[in-house]
PDB file of C-alpha atoms in Angstrom:
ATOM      1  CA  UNK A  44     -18.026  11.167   3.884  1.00 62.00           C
ATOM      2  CA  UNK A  45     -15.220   9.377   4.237  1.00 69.00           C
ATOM      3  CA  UNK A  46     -13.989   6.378   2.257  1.00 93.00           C
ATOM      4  CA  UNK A  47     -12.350   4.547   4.351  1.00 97.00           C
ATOM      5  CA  UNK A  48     -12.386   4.845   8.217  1.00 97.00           C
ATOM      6  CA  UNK A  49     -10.123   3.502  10.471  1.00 97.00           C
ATOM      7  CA  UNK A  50      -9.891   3.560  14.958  1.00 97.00           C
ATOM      8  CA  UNK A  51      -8.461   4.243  16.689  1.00 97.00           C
ATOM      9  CA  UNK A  52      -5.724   6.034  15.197  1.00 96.00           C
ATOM     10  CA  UNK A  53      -3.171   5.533  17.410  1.00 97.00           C
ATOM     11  CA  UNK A  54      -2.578   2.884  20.043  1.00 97.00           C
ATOM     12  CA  UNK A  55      -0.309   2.808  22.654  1.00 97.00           C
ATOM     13  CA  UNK A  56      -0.380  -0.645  24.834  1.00 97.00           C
ATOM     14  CA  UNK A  57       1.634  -2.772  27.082  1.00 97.00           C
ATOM     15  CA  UNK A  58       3.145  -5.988  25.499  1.00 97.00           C
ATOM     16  CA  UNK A  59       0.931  -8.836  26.513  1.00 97.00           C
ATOM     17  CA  UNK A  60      -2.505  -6.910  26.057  1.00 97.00           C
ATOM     18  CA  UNK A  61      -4.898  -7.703  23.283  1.00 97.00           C
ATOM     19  CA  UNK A  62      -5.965  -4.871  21.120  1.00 97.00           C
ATOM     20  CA  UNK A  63      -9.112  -4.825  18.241  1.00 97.00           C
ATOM     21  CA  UNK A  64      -8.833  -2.339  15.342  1.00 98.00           C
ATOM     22  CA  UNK A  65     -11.444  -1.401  13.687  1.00 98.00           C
ATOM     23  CA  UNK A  66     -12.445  -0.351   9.704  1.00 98.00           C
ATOM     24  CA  UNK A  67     -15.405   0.171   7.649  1.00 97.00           C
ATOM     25  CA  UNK A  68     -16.103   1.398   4.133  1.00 97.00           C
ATOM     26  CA  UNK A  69     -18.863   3.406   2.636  1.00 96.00           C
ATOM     27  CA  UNK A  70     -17.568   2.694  -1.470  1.00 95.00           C
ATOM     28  CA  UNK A  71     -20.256  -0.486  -1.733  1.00 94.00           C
ATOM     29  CA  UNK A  72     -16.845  -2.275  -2.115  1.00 94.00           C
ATOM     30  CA  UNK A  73     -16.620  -6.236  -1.902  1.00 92.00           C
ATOM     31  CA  UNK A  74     -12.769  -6.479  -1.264  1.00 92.00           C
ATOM     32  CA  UNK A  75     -11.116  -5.549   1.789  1.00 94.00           C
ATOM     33  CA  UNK A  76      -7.162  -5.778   3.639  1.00 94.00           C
ATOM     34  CA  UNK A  77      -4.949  -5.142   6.074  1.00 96.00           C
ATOM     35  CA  UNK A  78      -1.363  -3.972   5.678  1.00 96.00           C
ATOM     36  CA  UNK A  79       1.193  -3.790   7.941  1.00 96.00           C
ATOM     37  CA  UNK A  80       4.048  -0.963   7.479  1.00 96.00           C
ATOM     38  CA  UNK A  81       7.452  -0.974   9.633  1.00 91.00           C
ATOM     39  CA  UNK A  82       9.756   1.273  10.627  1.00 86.00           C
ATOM     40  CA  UNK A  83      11.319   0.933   7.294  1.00 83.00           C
ATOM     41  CA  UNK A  84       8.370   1.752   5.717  1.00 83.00           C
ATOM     42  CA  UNK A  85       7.749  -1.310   4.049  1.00 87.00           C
ATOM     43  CA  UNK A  86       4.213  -2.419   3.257  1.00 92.00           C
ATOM     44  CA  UNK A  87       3.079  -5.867   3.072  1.00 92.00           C
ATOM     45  CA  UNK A  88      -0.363  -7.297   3.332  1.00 92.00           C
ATOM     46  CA  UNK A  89      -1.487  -9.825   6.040  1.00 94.00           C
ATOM     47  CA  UNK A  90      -4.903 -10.643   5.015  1.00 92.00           C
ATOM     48  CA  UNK A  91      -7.605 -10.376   2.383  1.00 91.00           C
ATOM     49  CA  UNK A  92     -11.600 -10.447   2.436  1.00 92.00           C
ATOM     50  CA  UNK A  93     -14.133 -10.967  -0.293  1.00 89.00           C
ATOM     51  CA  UNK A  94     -17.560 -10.801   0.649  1.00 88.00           C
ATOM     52  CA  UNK A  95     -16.554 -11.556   4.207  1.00 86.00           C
ATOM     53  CA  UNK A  96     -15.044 -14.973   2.897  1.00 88.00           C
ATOM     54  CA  UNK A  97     -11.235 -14.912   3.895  1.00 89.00           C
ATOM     55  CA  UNK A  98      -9.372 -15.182   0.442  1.00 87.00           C
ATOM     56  CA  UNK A  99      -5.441 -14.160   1.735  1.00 83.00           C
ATOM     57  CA  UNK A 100      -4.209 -14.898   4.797  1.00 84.00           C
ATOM     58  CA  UNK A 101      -0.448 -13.902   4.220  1.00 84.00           C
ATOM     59  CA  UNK A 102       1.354 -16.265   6.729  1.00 78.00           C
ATOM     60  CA  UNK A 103       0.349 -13.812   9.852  1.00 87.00           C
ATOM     61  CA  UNK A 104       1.123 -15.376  13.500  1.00 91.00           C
ATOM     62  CA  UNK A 105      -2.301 -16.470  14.399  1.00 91.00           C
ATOM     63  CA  UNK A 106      -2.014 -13.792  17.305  1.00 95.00           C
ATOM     64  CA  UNK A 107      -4.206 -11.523  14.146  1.00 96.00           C
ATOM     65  CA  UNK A 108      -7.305 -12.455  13.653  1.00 94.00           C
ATOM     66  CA  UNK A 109      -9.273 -10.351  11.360  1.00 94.00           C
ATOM     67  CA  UNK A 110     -13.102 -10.636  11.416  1.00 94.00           C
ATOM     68  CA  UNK A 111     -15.251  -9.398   8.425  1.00 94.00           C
ATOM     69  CA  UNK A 112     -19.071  -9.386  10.281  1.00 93.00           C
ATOM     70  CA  UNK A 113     -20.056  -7.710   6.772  1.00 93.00           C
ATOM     71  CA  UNK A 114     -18.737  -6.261   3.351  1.00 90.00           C
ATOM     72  CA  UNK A 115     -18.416  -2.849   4.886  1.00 95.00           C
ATOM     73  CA  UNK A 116     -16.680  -3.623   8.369  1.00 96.00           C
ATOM     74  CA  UNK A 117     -13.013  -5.822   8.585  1.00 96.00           C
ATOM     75  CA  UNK A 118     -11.587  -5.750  12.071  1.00 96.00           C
ATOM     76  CA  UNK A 119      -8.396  -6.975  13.269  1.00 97.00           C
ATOM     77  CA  UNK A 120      -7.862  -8.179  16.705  1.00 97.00           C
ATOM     78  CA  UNK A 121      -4.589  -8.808  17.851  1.00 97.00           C
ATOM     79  CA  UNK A 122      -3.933 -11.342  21.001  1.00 96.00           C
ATOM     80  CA  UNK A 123      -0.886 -11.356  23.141  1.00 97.00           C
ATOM     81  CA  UNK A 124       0.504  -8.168  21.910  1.00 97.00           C
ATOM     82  CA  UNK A 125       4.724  -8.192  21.326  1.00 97.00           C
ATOM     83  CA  UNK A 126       7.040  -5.196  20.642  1.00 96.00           C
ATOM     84  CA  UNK A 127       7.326  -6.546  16.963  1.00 94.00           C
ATOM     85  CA  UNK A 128       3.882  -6.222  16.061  1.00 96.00           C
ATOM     86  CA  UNK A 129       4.782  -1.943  16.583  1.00 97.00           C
ATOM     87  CA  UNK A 130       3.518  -0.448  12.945  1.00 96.00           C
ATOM     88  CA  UNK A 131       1.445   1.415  11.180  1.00 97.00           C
ATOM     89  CA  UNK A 132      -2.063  -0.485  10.108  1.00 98.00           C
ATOM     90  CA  UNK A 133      -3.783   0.263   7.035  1.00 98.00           C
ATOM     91  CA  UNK A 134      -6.889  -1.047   6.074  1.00 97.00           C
ATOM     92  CA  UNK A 135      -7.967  -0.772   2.293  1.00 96.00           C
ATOM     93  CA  UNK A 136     -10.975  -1.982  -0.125  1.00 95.00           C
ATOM     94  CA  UNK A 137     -11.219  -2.511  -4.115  1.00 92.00           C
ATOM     95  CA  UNK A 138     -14.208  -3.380  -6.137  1.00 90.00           C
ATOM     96  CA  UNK A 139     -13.156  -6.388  -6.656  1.00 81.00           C
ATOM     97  CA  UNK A 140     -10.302  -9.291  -5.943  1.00 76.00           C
ATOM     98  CA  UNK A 141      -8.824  -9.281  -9.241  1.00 75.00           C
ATOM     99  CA  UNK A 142      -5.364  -7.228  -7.940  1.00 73.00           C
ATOM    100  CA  UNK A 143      -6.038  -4.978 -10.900  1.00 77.00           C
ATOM    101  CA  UNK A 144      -8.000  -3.075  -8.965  1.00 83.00           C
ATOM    102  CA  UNK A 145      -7.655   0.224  -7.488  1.00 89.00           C
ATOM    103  CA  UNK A 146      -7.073  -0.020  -3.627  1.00 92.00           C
ATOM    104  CA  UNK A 147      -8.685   3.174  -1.246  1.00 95.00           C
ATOM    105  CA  UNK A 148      -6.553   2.789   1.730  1.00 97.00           C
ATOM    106  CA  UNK A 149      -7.713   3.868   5.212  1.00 97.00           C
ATOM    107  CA  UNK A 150      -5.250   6.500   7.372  1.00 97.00           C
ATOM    108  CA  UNK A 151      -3.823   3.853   9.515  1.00 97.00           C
ATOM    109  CA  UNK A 152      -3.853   2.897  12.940  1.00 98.00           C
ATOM    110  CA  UNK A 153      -0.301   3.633  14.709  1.00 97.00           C
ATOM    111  CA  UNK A 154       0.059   0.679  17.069  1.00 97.00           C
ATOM    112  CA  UNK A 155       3.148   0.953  19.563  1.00 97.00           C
ATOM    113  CA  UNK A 156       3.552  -1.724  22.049  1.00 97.00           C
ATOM    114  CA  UNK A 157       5.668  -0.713  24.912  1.00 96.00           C
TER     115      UNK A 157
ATOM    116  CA  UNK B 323      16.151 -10.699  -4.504  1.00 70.00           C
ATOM    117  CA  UNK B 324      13.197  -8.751  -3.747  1.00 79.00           C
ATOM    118  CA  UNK B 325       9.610  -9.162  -5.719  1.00 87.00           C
ATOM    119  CA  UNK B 326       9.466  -5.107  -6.405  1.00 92.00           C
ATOM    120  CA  UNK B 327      12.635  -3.086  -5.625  1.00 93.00           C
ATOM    121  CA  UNK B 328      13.303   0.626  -5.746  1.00 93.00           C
ATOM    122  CA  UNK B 329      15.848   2.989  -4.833  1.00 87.00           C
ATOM    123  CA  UNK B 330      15.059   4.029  -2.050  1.00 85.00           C
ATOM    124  CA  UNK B 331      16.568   7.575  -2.662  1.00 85.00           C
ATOM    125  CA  UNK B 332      15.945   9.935  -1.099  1.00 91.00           C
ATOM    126  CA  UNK B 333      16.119  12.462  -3.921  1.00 94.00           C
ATOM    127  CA  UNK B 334      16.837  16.072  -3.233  1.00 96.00           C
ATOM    128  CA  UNK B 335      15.522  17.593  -6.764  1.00 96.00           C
ATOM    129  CA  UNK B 336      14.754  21.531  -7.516  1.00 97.00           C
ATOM    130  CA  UNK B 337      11.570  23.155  -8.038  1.00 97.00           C
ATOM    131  CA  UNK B 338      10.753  22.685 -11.909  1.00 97.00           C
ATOM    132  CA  UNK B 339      13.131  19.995 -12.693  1.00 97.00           C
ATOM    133  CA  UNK B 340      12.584  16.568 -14.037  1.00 97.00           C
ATOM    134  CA  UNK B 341      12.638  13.226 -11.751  1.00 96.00           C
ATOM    135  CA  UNK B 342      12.700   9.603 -13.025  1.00 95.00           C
ATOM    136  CA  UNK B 343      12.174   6.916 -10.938  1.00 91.00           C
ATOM    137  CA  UNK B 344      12.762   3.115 -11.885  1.00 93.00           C
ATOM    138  CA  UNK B 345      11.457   0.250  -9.992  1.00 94.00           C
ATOM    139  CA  UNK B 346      12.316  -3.762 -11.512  1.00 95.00           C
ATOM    140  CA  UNK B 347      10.581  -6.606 -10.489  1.00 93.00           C
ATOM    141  CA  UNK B 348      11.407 -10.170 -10.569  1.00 90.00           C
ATOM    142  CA  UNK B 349       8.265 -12.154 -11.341  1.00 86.00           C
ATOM    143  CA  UNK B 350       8.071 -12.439 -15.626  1.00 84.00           C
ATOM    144  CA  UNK B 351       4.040 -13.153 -14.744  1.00 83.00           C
ATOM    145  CA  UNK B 352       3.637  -9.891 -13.173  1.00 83.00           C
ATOM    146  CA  UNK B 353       0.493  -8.254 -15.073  1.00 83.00           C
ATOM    147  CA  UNK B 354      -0.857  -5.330 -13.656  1.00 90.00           C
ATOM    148  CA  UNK B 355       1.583  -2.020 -12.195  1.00 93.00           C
ATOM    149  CA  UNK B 356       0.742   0.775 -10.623  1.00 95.00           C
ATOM    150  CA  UNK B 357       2.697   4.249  -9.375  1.00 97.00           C
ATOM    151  CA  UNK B 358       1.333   4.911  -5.419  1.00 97.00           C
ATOM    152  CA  UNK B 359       1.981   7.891  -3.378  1.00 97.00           C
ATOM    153  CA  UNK B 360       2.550   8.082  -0.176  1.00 97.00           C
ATOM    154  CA  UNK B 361       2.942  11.688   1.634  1.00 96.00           C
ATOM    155  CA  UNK B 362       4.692  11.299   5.286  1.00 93.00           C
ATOM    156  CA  UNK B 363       2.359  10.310   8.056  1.00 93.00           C
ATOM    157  CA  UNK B 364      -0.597   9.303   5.375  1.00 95.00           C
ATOM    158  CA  UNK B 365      -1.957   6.605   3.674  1.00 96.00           C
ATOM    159  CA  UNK B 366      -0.638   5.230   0.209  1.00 97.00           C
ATOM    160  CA  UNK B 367      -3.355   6.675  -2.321  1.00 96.00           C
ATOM    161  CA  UNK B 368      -3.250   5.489  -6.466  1.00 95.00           C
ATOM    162  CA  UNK B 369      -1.154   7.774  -9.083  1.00 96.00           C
ATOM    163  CA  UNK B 370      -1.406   6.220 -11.827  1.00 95.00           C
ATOM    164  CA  UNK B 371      -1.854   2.881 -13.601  1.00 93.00           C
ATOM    165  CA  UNK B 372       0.755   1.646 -16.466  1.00 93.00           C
ATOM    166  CA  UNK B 373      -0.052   0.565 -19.122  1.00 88.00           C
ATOM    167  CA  UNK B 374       2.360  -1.297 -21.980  1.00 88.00           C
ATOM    168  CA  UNK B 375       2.155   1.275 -24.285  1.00 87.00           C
ATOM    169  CA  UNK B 376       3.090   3.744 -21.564  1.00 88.00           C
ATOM    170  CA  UNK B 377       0.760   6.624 -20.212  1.00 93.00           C
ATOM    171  CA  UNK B 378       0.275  10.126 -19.308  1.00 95.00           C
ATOM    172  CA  UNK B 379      -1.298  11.756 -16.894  1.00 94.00           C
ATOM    173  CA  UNK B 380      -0.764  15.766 -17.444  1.00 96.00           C
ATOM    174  CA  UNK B 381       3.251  16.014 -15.844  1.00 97.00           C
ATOM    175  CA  UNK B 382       3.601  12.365 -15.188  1.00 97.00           C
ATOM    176  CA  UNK B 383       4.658   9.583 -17.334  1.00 97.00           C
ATOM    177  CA  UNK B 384       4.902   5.734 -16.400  1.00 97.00           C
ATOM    178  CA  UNK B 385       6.674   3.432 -19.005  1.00 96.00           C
ATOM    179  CA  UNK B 386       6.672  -0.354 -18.404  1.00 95.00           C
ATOM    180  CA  UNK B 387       9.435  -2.580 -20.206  1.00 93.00           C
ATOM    181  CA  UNK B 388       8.240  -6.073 -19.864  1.00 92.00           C
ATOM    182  CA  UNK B 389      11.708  -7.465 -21.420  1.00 92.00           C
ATOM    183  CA  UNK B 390      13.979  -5.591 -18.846  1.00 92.00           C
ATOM    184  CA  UNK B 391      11.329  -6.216 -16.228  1.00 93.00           C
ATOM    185  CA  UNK B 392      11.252  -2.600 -15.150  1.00 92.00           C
ATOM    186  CA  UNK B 393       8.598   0.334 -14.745  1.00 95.00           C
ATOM    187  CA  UNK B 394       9.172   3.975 -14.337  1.00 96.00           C
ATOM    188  CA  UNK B 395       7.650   7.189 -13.179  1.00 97.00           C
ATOM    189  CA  UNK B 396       8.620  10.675 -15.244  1.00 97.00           C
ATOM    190  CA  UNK B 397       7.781  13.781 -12.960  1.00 97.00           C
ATOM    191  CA  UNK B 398       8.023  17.006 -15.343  1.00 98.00           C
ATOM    192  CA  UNK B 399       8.040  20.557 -13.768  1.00 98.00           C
ATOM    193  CA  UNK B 400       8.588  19.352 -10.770  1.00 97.00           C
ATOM    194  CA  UNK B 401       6.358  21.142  -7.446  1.00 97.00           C
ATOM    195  CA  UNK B 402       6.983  21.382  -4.303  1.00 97.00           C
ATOM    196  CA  UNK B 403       3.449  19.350  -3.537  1.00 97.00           C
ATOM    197  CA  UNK B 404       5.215  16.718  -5.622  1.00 98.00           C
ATOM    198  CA  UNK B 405       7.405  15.828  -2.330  1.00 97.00           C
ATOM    199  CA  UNK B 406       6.293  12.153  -1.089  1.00 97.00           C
ATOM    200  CA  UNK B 407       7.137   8.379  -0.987  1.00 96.00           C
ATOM    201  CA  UNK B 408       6.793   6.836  -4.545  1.00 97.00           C
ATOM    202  CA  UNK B 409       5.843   3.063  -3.987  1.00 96.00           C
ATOM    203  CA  UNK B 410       5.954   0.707  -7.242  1.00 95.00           C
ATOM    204  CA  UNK B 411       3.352  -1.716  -7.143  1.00 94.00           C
ATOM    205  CA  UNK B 412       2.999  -4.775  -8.985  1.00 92.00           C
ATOM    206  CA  UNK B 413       0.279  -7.728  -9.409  1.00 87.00           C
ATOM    207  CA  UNK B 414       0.960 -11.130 -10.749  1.00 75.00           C
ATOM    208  CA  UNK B 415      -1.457 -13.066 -13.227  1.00 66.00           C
ATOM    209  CA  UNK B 416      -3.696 -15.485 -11.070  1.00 66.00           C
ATOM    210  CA  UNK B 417      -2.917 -13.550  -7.977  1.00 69.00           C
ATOM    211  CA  UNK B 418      -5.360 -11.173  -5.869  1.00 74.00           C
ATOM    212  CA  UNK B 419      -2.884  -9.708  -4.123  1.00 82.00           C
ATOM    213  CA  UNK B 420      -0.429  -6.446  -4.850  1.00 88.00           C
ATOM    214  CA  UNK B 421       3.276  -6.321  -3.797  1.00 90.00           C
ATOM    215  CA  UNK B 422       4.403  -3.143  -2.881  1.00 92.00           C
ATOM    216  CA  UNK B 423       7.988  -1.893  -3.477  1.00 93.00           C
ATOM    217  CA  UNK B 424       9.822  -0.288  -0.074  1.00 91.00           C
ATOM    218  CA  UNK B 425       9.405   3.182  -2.149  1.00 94.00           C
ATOM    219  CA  UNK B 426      11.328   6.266  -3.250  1.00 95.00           C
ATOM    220  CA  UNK B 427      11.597   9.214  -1.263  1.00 95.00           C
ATOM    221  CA  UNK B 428      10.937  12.085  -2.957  1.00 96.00           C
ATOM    222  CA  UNK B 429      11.657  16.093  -1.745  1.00 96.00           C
ATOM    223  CA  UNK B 430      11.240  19.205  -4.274  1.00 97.00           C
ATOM    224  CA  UNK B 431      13.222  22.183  -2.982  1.00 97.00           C
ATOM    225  CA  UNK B 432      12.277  25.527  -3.554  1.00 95.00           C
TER     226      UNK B 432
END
């Protein structure tokens, strides 16, 4: 019963490949992300859905392209894979895309690109 | 200057003492804060809202000081389940999206 799912959970891939991650949510949720963490821990979001309608796409290299086919599933496929895009992945959902919402976050895909 | 910035720490602190974080932020429209935690290796889950009047929820206290442009976290009677990554979150009015602060590092020692 898990709120939000995430796979794989770790990825290890040669630079150049193309990799898809995957997430779903089971909370009836309309709202859902991905973040990107560092090394440094720092957490910053690259995109946003709502209803499957992209609402923030967070000046990502167009490498990521996240696909919402509905409210319950956001994927992110990544294209031409470079040591800088090593991170942790989380997905999360809200209710709603009001940012006052609370945010479930997925455990996170660990992505290293060798 | 950073939208949400935090000491980073970390902070060593004994069982059963009392920890305050502060976290300031630079955006005067920012309406909507939140305290996450993050334990090491997991994902960031919700602590606690704050409010302007400042809340409480049983040993932890947030305060938010719109003037100063600051929030803050109040851990009482410290435990050693306690130990994690802080994050100060922050939303701004008209915007869907949060901006997380790098967090504080937080370790209770027996």
């Amino acid at each position: 019963d898990t709120a939000v799912s995430q796979t794989p959970k770790y990825l290890v891939t040669q630079m150049g490949n193309d990799k898809s991650i995957k997430c779903e949510q089971n909370l009836g949720h309309d709202t859902m992300y991905w973040y990107k963490q560092d090394s440094k821990k720092f957490l910053k979001i690259m995109f946003s859905y709502n209803n499957k309608e992209l609402i923030i796409n967070e000046t990502v290299p167009n490498r990521f392209s996240p696909k919402s086919p509905d409210k319950a599933h956001l994927n992110l496929h990544i294209n031409s894979l470079e040591l800088g895009d090593s991170a942790v992945y989380f997905c999360a959902s809200s209710q709603a895309l009001t940012g006052q919402e609370t945010q479930y976050f997925g455990p996170g895909t660990r992505l290293l690109v060798l | 200057r950073k939208e949400v910035e935090q000491d980073p720490g970390p902070f060593n602190v004994p069982e059963g003492a009392t920890v305050a974080f502060n976290c300031t932020y630079s955006n005067s429209a920012s309406q909507s804060f939140f305290w996450y935690r993050q334990d090491c290796r997991k994902e960031p889950k919700l602590l606690m809202s704050v409010y302007s009047s400042g809340n409480e929820d049983g040993r932890f206290t947030a305060q938010l000081n719109r003037a100063s442009q600051y929030i803050s976290l109040l851990i009482r009677d410290s435990k050693l389940s306690d130990s994690a990554t802080y994050l100060c979150v922050v939303n701004m009015r008209g915007n869907e999206k949060l901006t997380f602060g790098t967090g504080t590092r937080l370790t209770i020692i027996p």
